[in-house]
Coordinates of C-alpha atoms in Angstrom, one line a residue:
M73 CA 0.0 0.0 0.0
G74 CA 2.9 2.4 0.8
V75 CA 4.4 2.0 -2.7
N76 CA 1.0 2.5 -4.4
K77 CA 0.2 5.7 -2.4
A78 CA 3.7 7.1 -3.2
W79 CA 3.1 6.3 -6.9
R80 CA -0.3 8.0 -7.0
F81 CA 0.9 11.0 -5.1
S82 CA 3.9 11.5 -7.4
V83 CA 1.8 11.3 -10.5
I84 CA -0.7 13.9 -9.1
L85 CA 2.2 16.3 -8.2
A86 CA 3.7 15.9 -11.7
N87 CA 0.4 16.6 -13.4
L88 CA -0.2 19.7 -11.3
A89 CA 3.3 21.0 -12.0
L90 CA 2.9 20.5 -15.8
L91 CA -0.5 22.3 -15.7
Q92 CA 1.1 25.2 -13.9
Q93 CA 3.9 25.3 -16.4
Q94 CA 1.5 25.4 -19.3
N95 CA -0.5 28.2 -17.8
G96 CA 2.7 30.2 -17.3
N97 CA 3.7 29.7 -21.0
H98 CA 0.3 30.9 -22.3
S99 CA 0.2 34.1 -20.2
P100 CA 0.7 37.4 -22.1
S101 CA 4.3 38.4 -22.4
R102 CA 5.4 41.9 -21.5
R103 CA 7.3 43.7 -24.1
G104 CA 8.9 47.2 -24.3
G105 CA 7.0 50.0 -26.1
K106 CA 9.9 51.3 -28.1
H107 CA 10.8 50.2 -31.6
H108 CA 14.4 50.4 -32.7
H109 CA 15.3 51.7 -36.1
H110 CA 18.9 50.8 -36.6
Q111 CA 18.9 49.2 -40.1
H112 CA 22.2 51.0 -40.9
Q113 CA 24.0 48.7 -38.2
H114 CA 26.4 46.1 -39.4
H115 CA 25.4 42.4 -39.7
H116 CA 27.9 41.6 -36.9
H117 CA 26.1 43.7 -34.3
S118 CA 22.7 42.2 -35.3
H119 CA 24.1 38.7 -34.7
N120 CA 25.3 39.7 -31.2
E121 CA 22.0 41.2 -30.3
W122 CA 20.2 38.0 -31.3
W123 CA 22.5 35.9 -29.2
R124 CA 22.1 38.1 -26.1
R125 CA 18.3 38.0 -26.4
W126 CA 18.3 34.1 -26.9
R127 CA 20.4 33.7 -23.7
S128 CA 18.2 36.0 -21.7
S129 CA 15.0 34.2 -22.9
A130 CA 16.6 30.8 -22.1
T131 CA 17.5 32.0 -18.6
Q132 CA 14.0 33.3 -17.9
Q133 CA 12.5 30.0 -19.1
R134 CA 14.8 28.1 -16.7
R135 CA 13.9 30.3 -13.8
K136 CA 10.2 29.7 -14.5
I137 CA 10.4 25.9 -13.8
P138 CA 8.5 25.4 -10.5
W139 CA 9.8 23.4 -7.5
S140 CA 6.6 21.4 -7.5
L141 CA 7.5 20.0 -10.9
V142 CA 11.0 19.0 -9.7
C143 CA 9.5 17.3 -6.5
G144 CA 6.9 15.6 -8.6
L145 CA 9.4 14.2 -11.0
M146 CA 11.6 13.0 -8.1
L147 CA 8.7 11.3 -6.3
F148 CA 7.7 9.8 -9.6
I149 CA 11.2 8.3 -10.1
L150 CA 11.3 7.1 -6.5
G151 CA 7.9 5.5 -6.9
L152 CA 9.2 3.6 -9.9
I153 CA 12.3 2.5 -8.0
S154 CA 10.3 1.4 -4.9
L155 CA 7.8 -0.5 -7.1
F156 CA 10.5 -2.3 -8.9
T157 CA 12.7 -3.2 -5.9
G158 CA 9.6 -4.2 -3.9
H159 CA 8.6 -6.7 -6.5
V160 CA 12.2 -8.0 -6.9
A161 CA 12.6 -8.5 -3.1
S162 CA 9.3 -10.2 -2.8
D163 CA 10.1 -12.5 -5.7
L164 CA 13.5 -13.3 -4.3
E165 CA 12.1 -14.1 -0.9
W166 CA 9.4 -16.3 -2.4
Y167 CA 11.9 -18.2 -4.7
S168 CA 14.4 -18.6 -1.8
Q169 CA 11.7 -20.1 0.5
R170 CA 10.6 -22.5 -2.3
L171 CA 14.2 -23.5 -2.9
V172 CA 14.8 -24.2 0.8
K173 CA 11.6 -26.2 1.1
H174 CA 12.4 -28.1 -2.0
N175 CA 15.9 -29.0 -0.7
L176 CA 15.1 -29.8 2.9
G177 CA 14.1 -33.4 2.2
R178 CA 17.4 -34.1 0.4
L179 CA 19.8 -32.4 2.8
R180 CA 21.8 -34.3 5.3
R181 CA 22.9 -32.9 8.7
E182 CA 26.4 -32.5 9.7
P183 CA 27.4 -35.4 12.0
I184 CA 28.0 -34.5 15.7
D185 CA 31.3 -35.5 17.4
K186 CA 30.0 -37.6 20.2
W187 CA 33.0 -37.0 22.4
K188 CA 33.5 -33.2 22.1
S189 CA 31.8 -30.2 20.6
K190 CA 33.7 -28.7 17.7
Y191 CA 33.0 -25.3 19.2
S192 CA 34.0 -26.0 22.8
N193 CA 37.4 -24.2 22.4
F194 CA 35.7 -20.9 21.5
F195 CA 34.2 -20.4 25.0
Y196 CA 35.5 -20.0 28.5
G197 CA 34.1 -19.3 32.0
C198 CA 34.2 -15.6 32.9
S199 CA 33.0 -14.7 36.4
E200 CA 35.7 -12.2 37.5
R201 CA 34.6 -9.4 39.8
G202 CA 33.8 -6.2 37.9
R203 CA 35.8 -3.0 38.5
N204 CA 32.7 -1.2 40.0
F205 CA 31.8 -4.1 42.3
A206 CA 32.2 -2.6 45.8
P207 CA 34.3 -4.5 48.4
A208 CA 32.6 -6.5 51.1
K209 CA 31.4 -4.8 54.2
H210 CA 33.5 -5.5 57.3
E211 CA 31.8 -7.6 60.0
R212 CA 31.5 -4.6 62.4
S213 CA 30.0 -2.3 59.8
S214 CA 27.6 -4.8 58.2
N215 CA 23.9 -4.7 58.8
G216 CA 24.0 -7.9 61.0
Y217 CA 24.5 -11.6 60.8
L218 CA 22.6 -13.9 58.3
L219 CA 22.1 -17.5 59.3
I220 CA 21.1 -20.0 56.6
A221 CA 19.6 -23.5 57.1
A222 CA 20.0 -25.4 53.8
S223 CA 17.6 -28.0 52.6
G224 CA 17.6 -31.3 50.7
G225 CA 20.5 -33.4 49.4
L226 CA 24.0 -32.3 48.6
N227 CA 23.4 -30.5 45.3
Q228 CA 20.1 -29.0 46.4
Q229 CA 22.0 -27.6 49.4
R230 CA 24.7 -26.4 47.1
T231 CA 22.2 -24.1 45.3
G232 CA 21.1 -22.8 48.6
I233 CA 24.6 -22.0 49.7
T234 CA 25.3 -20.3 46.4
D235 CA 22.2 -18.1 46.7
A236 CA 22.9 -17.4 50.4
V237 CA 26.1 -15.6 49.5
V238 CA 24.3 -13.5 47.0
V239 CA 21.5 -12.7 49.5
A240 CA 24.1 -11.7 52.1
R241 CA 25.6 -9.3 49.5
I242 CA 22.2 -7.8 48.8
L243 CA 21.6 -7.2 52.5
N244 CA 25.1 -6.0 53.3
A245 CA 25.1 -8.7 55.9
T246 CA 27.8 -10.9 57.4
L247 CA 27.1 -14.5 56.4
V248 CA 27.6 -17.3 58.9
I249 CA 28.7 -20.7 57.5
P250 CA 25.4 -22.3 56.4
E251 CA 23.9 -25.2 58.4
L252 CA 23.3 -28.3 56.3
D253 CA 20.1 -30.4 56.4
H254 CA 20.3 -33.4 58.8
H255 CA 16.6 -34.4 58.6
S256 CA 15.9 -35.0 54.9
Y257 CA 15.3 -38.3 53.2
W258 CA 19.1 -39.1 53.0
K259 CA 19.5 -38.8 56.8
D260 CA 23.1 -37.5 56.6
D261 CA 24.4 -35.6 59.6
S262 CA 27.5 -34.2 57.8
D263 CA 28.2 -30.6 58.5
F264 CA 29.7 -28.0 56.1
V265 CA 33.2 -28.6 57.3
N266 CA 32.9 -32.4 56.5
I267 CA 32.0 -31.7 52.8
F268 CA 33.6 -28.4 51.8
D269 CA 36.8 -26.6 52.5
V270 CA 35.6 -24.0 54.9
D271 CA 38.8 -21.9 55.0
W272 CA 39.0 -21.7 51.2
F273 CA 35.3 -20.8 51.1
I274 CA 35.8 -17.8 53.4
S275 CA 39.0 -16.6 51.9
Y276 CA 38.0 -16.9 48.3
L277 CA 34.9 -14.8 48.8
A278 CA 36.5 -12.3 51.2
K279 CA 36.2 -9.4 48.7
D280 CA 32.6 -10.2 48.0
V281 CA 31.0 -11.0 51.3
T282 CA 32.3 -11.2 54.8
I283 CA 31.8 -14.8 56.1
V284 CA 32.4 -16.1 59.6
K285 CA 32.2 -19.6 61.1
R286 CA 29.7 -18.5 63.8
V287 CA 28.2 -15.5 65.5
P288 CA 30.6 -14.2 68.2
D289 CA 29.6 -15.4 71.7
K290 CA 29.9 -11.9 73.1
F291 CA 27.4 -10.7 70.6
M292 CA 25.0 -13.5 71.2
R293 CA 25.0 -12.9 75.0
S294 CA 24.2 -9.2 74.4
M295 CA 21.1 -10.1 72.4
E296 CA 17.8 -9.6 74.2
K297 CA 15.9 -12.0 72.0
P298 CA 17.0 -15.2 70.1
P299 CA 17.7 -14.8 66.3
Y300 CA 14.6 -14.1 64.3
T301 CA 13.6 -17.1 62.1
M302 CA 11.7 -16.8 58.8
R303 CA 11.1 -18.6 55.6
V304 CA 11.3 -16.7 52.3
P305 CA 9.0 -17.5 49.4
R306 CA 10.6 -19.5 46.5
K307 CA 12.5 -17.5 43.9
S308 CA 12.1 -14.2 45.6
P309 CA 13.6 -11.2 43.8
P310 CA 16.2 -9.0 45.5
E311 CA 13.5 -6.3 46.2
Y312 CA 11.8 -8.8 48.5
Y313 CA 14.9 -9.2 50.7
I314 CA 15.4 -5.4 50.8
D315 CA 11.7 -4.7 51.7
Q316 CA 10.9 -7.7 54.0
V317 CA 14.2 -9.1 55.4
L318 CA 16.5 -6.1 55.8
P319 CA 14.2 -4.1 58.2
I320 CA 14.1 -7.2 60.5
L321 CA 17.8 -7.7 60.2
L322 CA 18.5 -4.0 61.1
R323 CA 16.2 -4.3 64.1
R324 CA 17.2 -7.8 65.4
R325 CA 20.8 -7.9 64.1
V326 CA 20.6 -11.7 63.6
V327 CA 18.2 -13.4 61.1
Q328 CA 17.9 -17.1 60.2
L329 CA 16.4 -18.1 56.9
T330 CA 15.1 -21.7 56.9
K331 CA 14.5 -24.3 54.2
F332 CA 16.8 -22.2 52.0
D333 CA 16.8 -23.8 48.6
Y334 CA 15.8 -21.9 45.4
R335 CA 14.8 -18.9 47.5
L336 CA 16.4 -16.4 45.2
A337 CA 15.0 -15.4 41.8
N338 CA 16.5 -17.2 38.8
N339 CA 17.2 -14.2 36.7
L340 CA 18.8 -11.1 38.4
D341 CA 19.0 -7.8 36.6
D342 CA 22.4 -7.2 38.1
E343 CA 24.9 -9.2 36.1
Q344 CA 27.5 -8.8 38.7
L345 CA 25.3 -10.7 41.2
Q346 CA 25.0 -13.5 38.6
K347 CA 28.7 -13.7 38.3
L348 CA 29.0 -13.8 42.1
R349 CA 26.8 -16.9 41.9
C350 CA 29.3 -18.5 39.5
R351 CA 32.3 -17.6 41.7
V352 CA 30.6 -19.3 44.6
N353 CA 29.4 -22.4 42.8
Y354 CA 32.4 -23.0 40.5
H355 CA 35.3 -21.7 42.6
A356 CA 34.6 -21.2 46.3
L357 CA 32.7 -24.4 47.0
R358 CA 35.7 -26.7 46.9
F359 CA 35.3 -30.1 48.4
A360 CA 37.1 -31.0 51.6
K361 CA 40.6 -32.6 51.0
P362 CA 39.6 -36.2 51.9
I363 CA 36.7 -36.1 49.4
Q364 CA 38.8 -34.4 46.8
D365 CA 41.6 -36.9 47.1
I366 CA 39.5 -40.0 46.7
G367 CA 37.6 -38.5 43.9
Q368 CA 40.8 -37.7 41.9
R369 CA 42.1 -41.2 42.6
L370 CA 39.0 -42.7 41.1
V371 CA 39.5 -40.5 38.0
M372 CA 43.1 -41.6 37.7
K373 CA 42.1 -45.3 37.9
V374 CA 39.6 -44.9 35.1
R375 CA 42.1 -42.9 33.0
K376 CA 44.7 -45.7 33.3
M377 CA 42.2 -48.1 31.8
A378 CA 40.9 -45.8 29.1
K379 CA 41.9 -42.6 27.4
R380 CA 38.3 -41.4 27.4
F381 CA 35.2 -42.4 29.4
I382 CA 31.6 -41.6 30.0
A383 CA 30.0 -40.8 33.3
I384 CA 26.3 -41.6 33.7
H385 CA 24.2 -40.1 36.5
L386 CA 21.8 -43.0 36.3
R387 CA 19.4 -41.7 39.0
F388 CA 17.2 -44.7 39.0
E389 CA 16.9 -44.9 42.8
P390 CA 13.5 -45.6 44.5
D391 CA 13.0 -42.0 45.6
M392 CA 13.4 -40.6 42.1
L393 CA 11.0 -43.2 40.6
A394 CA 8.5 -42.5 43.4
F395 CA 8.7 -38.8 42.9
S396 CA 8.2 -39.1 39.1
G397 CA 5.0 -41.1 39.5
C398 CA 6.1 -43.4 36.7
Y399 CA 5.7 -47.1 36.3
Y400 CA 8.3 -49.6 34.9
G401 CA 6.4 -52.9 34.7
G402 CA 7.1 -54.3 38.2
G403 CA 3.5 -55.1 39.0
E404 CA 1.7 -54.5 42.3
K405 CA 4.9 -54.8 44.2
E406 CA 6.5 -51.8 42.4
K407 CA 3.3 -49.7 42.8
F408 CA 3.1 -50.4 46.5
E409 CA 6.8 -49.8 47.2
L410 CA 7.0 -46.6 45.2
G411 CA 3.6 -45.4 46.5
E412 CA 4.8 -45.7 50.1
I413 CA 7.9 -43.6 49.3
R414 CA 5.8 -41.1 47.4
K415 CA 3.8 -40.2 50.6
R416 CA 6.8 -38.2 51.8
W417 CA 5.8 -35.5 49.4
A418 CA 2.3 -34.6 50.7
T419 CA 1.7 -32.0 48.0
L420 CA 2.3 -34.2 44.9
P421 CA -0.8 -34.8 42.8
D422 CA -2.0 -38.2 41.5
L423 CA -0.4 -38.8 38.2
S424 CA -1.0 -41.0 35.2
A425 CA 2.2 -43.1 34.6
E426 CA 1.4 -43.3 30.9
E427 CA 0.8 -39.6 30.5
E428 CA 4.0 -38.8 32.4
R429 CA 6.1 -41.0 30.2
A430 CA 4.5 -39.5 27.1
R431 CA 5.3 -36.0 28.4
G432 CA 9.0 -37.0 28.9
K433 CA 8.9 -36.8 32.7
C434 CA 10.0 -40.3 33.4
P435 CA 13.7 -41.2 33.8
L436 CA 14.9 -43.8 31.2
T437 CA 15.7 -47.3 32.5
P438 CA 19.4 -48.2 32.5
H439 CA 18.8 -50.4 29.5
E440 CA 17.2 -47.5 27.6
V441 CA 20.1 -45.2 28.5
G442 CA 22.5 -47.9 27.1
L443 CA 20.5 -48.2 23.9
M444 CA 20.6 -44.4 23.4
L445 CA 24.4 -44.3 23.8
R446 CA 25.0 -47.2 21.4
A447 CA 22.7 -45.5 18.9
L448 CA 24.7 -42.3 19.2
G449 CA 27.8 -44.2 18.2
F450 CA 29.5 -45.2 21.4
A451 CA 31.1 -48.6 20.9
N452 CA 30.7 -51.7 23.0
D453 CA 34.2 -51.3 24.4
T454 CA 33.6 -47.7 25.8
Y455 CA 34.3 -47.3 29.5
I456 CA 31.5 -46.0 31.6
Y457 CA 31.3 -44.9 35.2
V458 CA 27.9 -45.1 36.7
A459 CA 27.2 -42.5 39.5
S460 CA 24.3 -43.8 41.5
G461 CA 23.0 -44.9 44.8
E462 CA 20.8 -47.9 45.2
I463 CA 19.3 -48.9 41.8
Y464 CA 15.7 -49.9 42.0
G465 CA 15.6 -53.6 41.0
G466 CA 19.2 -54.1 41.7
E467 CA 21.4 -56.3 39.5
D468 CA 18.5 -57.4 37.3
T469 CA 17.9 -53.7 36.3
L470 CA 21.6 -53.1 35.6
R471 CA 22.3 -56.3 33.6
P472 CA 21.1 -55.0 30.2
L473 CA 23.3 -51.9 30.5
K474 CA 26.3 -54.1 31.4
E475 CA 25.7 -56.2 28.4
L476 CA 25.8 -53.2 26.2
F477 CA 28.9 -51.8 27.9
P478 CA 30.9 -54.5 29.6
N479 CA 33.5 -51.9 30.8
F480 CA 31.1 -50.9 33.6
Y481 CA 32.4 -49.3 36.8
T482 CA 31.1 -47.6 40.0
K483 CA 32.9 -46.0 42.9
E484 CA 32.3 -49.2 44.9
M485 CA 34.1 -51.3 42.3
L486 CA 37.0 -48.9 42.0
A487 CA 37.6 -48.1 45.7
N488 CA 35.9 -50.6 47.9
E489 CA 38.1 -50.4 51.0
E490 CA 38.9 -46.7 50.6
L491 CA 35.2 -45.9 50.4
K492 CA 34.3 -47.4 53.8
P493 CA 34.9 -44.1 55.9
F494 CA 32.4 -42.3 53.6
S495 CA 29.8 -45.1 53.3
P496 CA 27.5 -43.9 56.1
F497 CA 27.2 -40.4 54.6
S498 CA 25.2 -40.1 51.4
S499 CA 26.2 -36.5 50.8
R500 CA 29.9 -37.4 50.9
L501 CA 29.4 -40.3 48.5
A502 CA 27.5 -37.9 46.2
A503 CA 30.4 -35.5 46.3
I504 CA 32.8 -38.3 45.2
D505 CA 30.4 -39.1 42.2
Y506 CA 30.3 -35.4 41.5
I507 CA 34.1 -35.2 41.1
V508 CA 34.3 -38.2 38.7
C509 CA 31.3 -36.9 36.6
D510 CA 32.9 -33.5 36.4
E511 CA 36.2 -34.9 35.1
S512 CA 34.6 -37.3 32.6
D513 CA 34.9 -36.7 28.8
V514 CA 31.1 -37.2 28.4
F515 CA 28.5 -36.7 31.1
V516 CA 25.1 -38.3 30.7
T517 CA 22.1 -37.2 32.8
N518 CA 19.0 -39.2 33.2
N519 CA 16.7 -36.7 34.8
N520 CA 16.3 -33.0 35.5
G521 CA 17.4 -33.1 39.1
N522 CA 19.8 -30.9 41.0
M523 CA 23.0 -32.8 40.3
A524 CA 22.2 -33.0 36.6
K525 CA 21.5 -29.2 36.4
I526 CA 24.5 -28.1 38.5
L527 CA 27.0 -30.4 36.6
A528 CA 25.6 -29.4 33.2
G529 CA 26.1 -25.7 34.1
R530 CA 29.6 -26.4 35.5
R531 CA 30.6 -28.2 32.3
R532 CA 29.3 -25.4 30.1
Y533 CA 31.3 -23.0 32.3
A534 CA 34.4 -25.2 31.7
G535 CA 34.1 -24.8 27.9
H536 CA 31.0 -26.7 26.9
K537 CA 32.3 -30.2 27.8
R538 CA 30.1 -32.8 26.2
T539 CA 26.9 -33.2 28.3
I540 CA 24.1 -35.4 27.0
R541 CA 20.6 -35.0 28.3
P542 CA 18.1 -37.5 26.9
N543 CA 15.2 -36.0 25.0
A544 CA 12.9 -38.1 27.0
K545 CA 9.7 -37.0 25.4
R546 CA 10.7 -38.1 21.9
L547 CA 12.9 -41.0 23.0
S548 CA 10.1 -42.6 25.1
A549 CA 7.9 -42.9 22.1
L550 CA 10.7 -44.1 19.9
L551 CA 11.9 -46.7 22.4
M552 CA 8.4 -48.2 22.6
E553 CA 8.5 -48.7 18.8
R554 CA 12.1 -49.9 18.6
D555 CA 11.1 -53.6 17.9
K556 CA 9.3 -52.4 14.7
M557 CA 12.4 -51.1 13.0
D558 CA 16.0 -52.3 12.2
W559 CA 18.9 -51.0 14.2
D560 CA 20.2 -48.5 11.6
T561 CA 16.8 -46.8 11.4
F562 CA 16.5 -46.7 15.2
A563 CA 20.0 -45.2 15.5
K564 CA 19.3 -42.6 12.9
K565 CA 16.1 -41.6 14.7
V566 CA 17.9 -41.4 18.1
K567 CA 20.5 -39.1 16.6
S568 CA 17.7 -36.9 15.2
C569 CA 15.9 -36.8 18.6
Q570 CA 19.1 -35.8 20.4
R571 CA 19.9 -32.7 18.4
G572 CA 19.6 -29.8 20.8
F573 CA 20.3 -32.1 23.8
M574 CA 24.1 -32.7 23.4
G575 CA 25.4 -29.7 25.3
E576 CA 26.3 -27.6 22.3
P577 CA 27.0 -23.9 22.8
D578 CA 23.9 -22.9 20.7
E579 CA 21.7 -24.5 23.3
M580 CA 22.5 -21.6 25.6
R581 CA 19.8 -18.9 25.5
P582 CA 19.6 -16.0 27.9
G583 CA 16.8 -16.5 30.4
R584 CA 16.3 -20.2 29.6
G585 CA 15.9 -22.7 32.4
E586 CA 17.6 -22.6 35.8
F587 CA 20.6 -20.3 36.1
H588 CA 22.6 -23.1 37.7
E589 CA 22.1 -25.2 34.5
Y590 CA 22.4 -22.3 32.0
P591 CA 24.9 -19.7 33.5
S592 CA 25.0 -17.6 30.4
P593 CA 26.3 -14.4 32.0
C594 CA 29.4 -16.3 33.1
I595 CA 30.3 -17.8 29.8
C596 CA 32.2 -15.7 27.3
E597 CA 33.3 -16.2 23.7
K598 CA 37.0 -16.0 23.0
P599 CA 37.7 -12.8 21.0
F600 CA 39.8 -13.0 17.9
S601 CA 41.3 -10.9 15.2
N602 CA 40.6 -11.4 11.5
D603 CA 44.2 -10.5 10.6
G604 CA 45.7 -12.3 13.6
S605 CA 47.3 -9.1 15.0
S606 CA 47.9 -9.0 18.7
N607 CA 46.8 -5.4 18.9
D608 CA 43.3 -6.2 17.7
E609 CA 43.3 -9.2 20.1
A610 CA 44.1 -7.0 23.0
H611 CA 41.5 -4.5 21.9
L612 CA 38.8 -7.2 22.0
L613 CA 39.7 -8.7 25.3
E614 CA 36.8 -7.1 27.0
Q615 CA 34.7 -10.0 28.3
A616 CA 31.5 -10.5 26.3
P617 CA 29.0 -12.9 28.0
M618 CA 26.9 -15.0 25.8
N619 CA 23.8 -13.1 26.7
S620 CA 25.4 -9.7 26.1
K621 CA 23.8 -7.4 23.6
A622 CA 27.1 -6.3 22.3
K623 CA 28.3 -8.3 19.4
V624 CA 32.0 -9.3 19.5
P625 CA 33.5 -11.0 16.5
S626 CA 34.0 -14.6 17.4
K627 CA 35.6 -17.7 15.9
Y628 CA 32.4 -19.6 16.8
M629 CA 30.1 -17.2 14.8
E630 CA 32.6 -17.2 11.9
E631 CA 32.7 -21.0 11.9
K632 CA 28.9 -21.2 12.1
Q633 CA 28.4 -18.7 9.3
S634 CA 31.0 -20.4 7.1
E635 CA 29.3 -23.8 7.2
K636 CA 27.6 -25.1 4.1
R637 CA 24.2 -23.7 3.3
P638 CA 22.4 -27.1 3.6
L639 CA 23.3 -27.2 7.3
R640 CA 21.8 -23.8 7.9
S641 CA 18.7 -24.7 6.0
E642 CA 18.3 -28.0 8.0
K643 CA 18.6 -26.1 11.2
R644 CA 15.6 -24.1 10.2
S645 CA 13.6 -27.2 9.6
T646 CA 13.9 -28.5 13.2
R647 CA 11.5 -26.1 14.8
E648 CA 9.9 -28.8 16.8
E649 CA 13.1 -29.2 18.9
P650 CA 12.8 -25.8 20.8
A651 CA 9.2 -26.6 21.6
S652 CA 10.2 -29.7 23.5
L653 CA 13.0 -27.8 25.2
R654 CA 10.6 -25.2 26.5
E655 CA 8.4 -28.0 27.9
M656 CA 11.4 -29.5 29.7
E657 CA 12.2 -26.2 31.4
D658 CA 9.0 -26.2 33.5
V659 CA 9.4 -29.6 35.1
Q660 CA 9.3 -29.9 38.8
N661 CA 12.5 -30.0 40.8
F662 CA 13.4 -33.6 41.1
P663 CA 15.0 -34.7 44.4
D664 CA 18.8 -34.5 44.4

């Protein structure tokens, strides 16, 4: 419509200008009254006079051209150009879309390296403190002491500890070393000092938040009332802590926040606070030396047997299956046993096991995990480390996985005697598994629980180390049909299902999922120079997080743009993948 209006308007203006010009030409001309009688002048003078009059007349005619005619002609020309280019652009877009649709069926996707992303070297973790991030308040000048009671298993408590540091920073409070949960399902009475390196934790964060091991006795004796205890709503924004917690802290000087897990908003506007979360989670929370030592010994033992290995967080324990509401064919015995465990969550609704599996909310069985990995191309001689507690169904459940991958190991198999001091403590055993999974070449999750999220985020922070999360929604339907197709067809379909679930950098999108799983403000692209000069490299060394609006030239983007056209077109054709990803973001928090 805009082109048509411009066309009509330009034609009207041009016509008006021509009419005005014609009227001006037909108006009576003014001439002088005198008649010259100079016939005796030479022919040379007559010629000069004629030339002068012709130039004067031509000048007057040029001056009489109105601006409306000029504008009309310009608009007329612009209308023609707009009309032409509009049709050309429209036709080009139409033909390109037809071409893409025509070729999509014939295009083959680029194979994915199952061991490592080809783009992993283009990224690095960047959580350094900003220049304008004010130093921590000293204990005496702070607004008071903040006590934290964490909740859940090891990794759920880890999220609570991470957020507790950020909340203490928001409140300008002195943080007391958090108290761990001794009353959860895992019945572990370990304290912070038994799992984490306390002195390192305090010293590493000294410039961000002042942390003490306990409230000074002298200060506690001077208090007229015991510490004020409160529970904050889940995922509360910083404004809630400023408005609701800070006034109480200023008045009572000591406040305790209970059940502190996921009590801070996922997305914070202040990027420096998000980076503080990363410093806590990926640097300050270092495991205690006994746990760190045995974890590294297990990694070395596996490395001596194999150059590369897979770690699988199988998470097929009874509590996980009970929480999910899924059914795995164990008859009335399974329904009764898992139903009794499920009663511990009083608020969980009654669920349909078939519907939950169709929605992708059920963990895969160990056999199904093995089938997925073999279909992705991992050979029978691949070494796997299984991080897990008590597997529901025991050896019978694990046997199909062991047949697919005979080089099967657990922490109990690798360090039976060394493990005895840790055996009574589920959180310490989970910490050992955490270390081995973090050091593995490929990490495979089997749920959307806390350990899966935290390790996935940590591995992205470490340069997008290969992390595979089953696309349970699509795989569940495919696995139920696997007997109706040959192996090559099944493998091809599994690879198609898993695109977007392999831990590639382009799976990171700002604001997506839990921050602990997608820490985009803390992941930067490595800058580069087109001509390779060090001066340009230094000029671009400003950190550019993946969610930054500023566009910094990157090897990753150059590599992606230089790939063949068919790959780019095929990417556009997989729009069903992001839909399933969005559905996975809203799942309930599984137990640790």
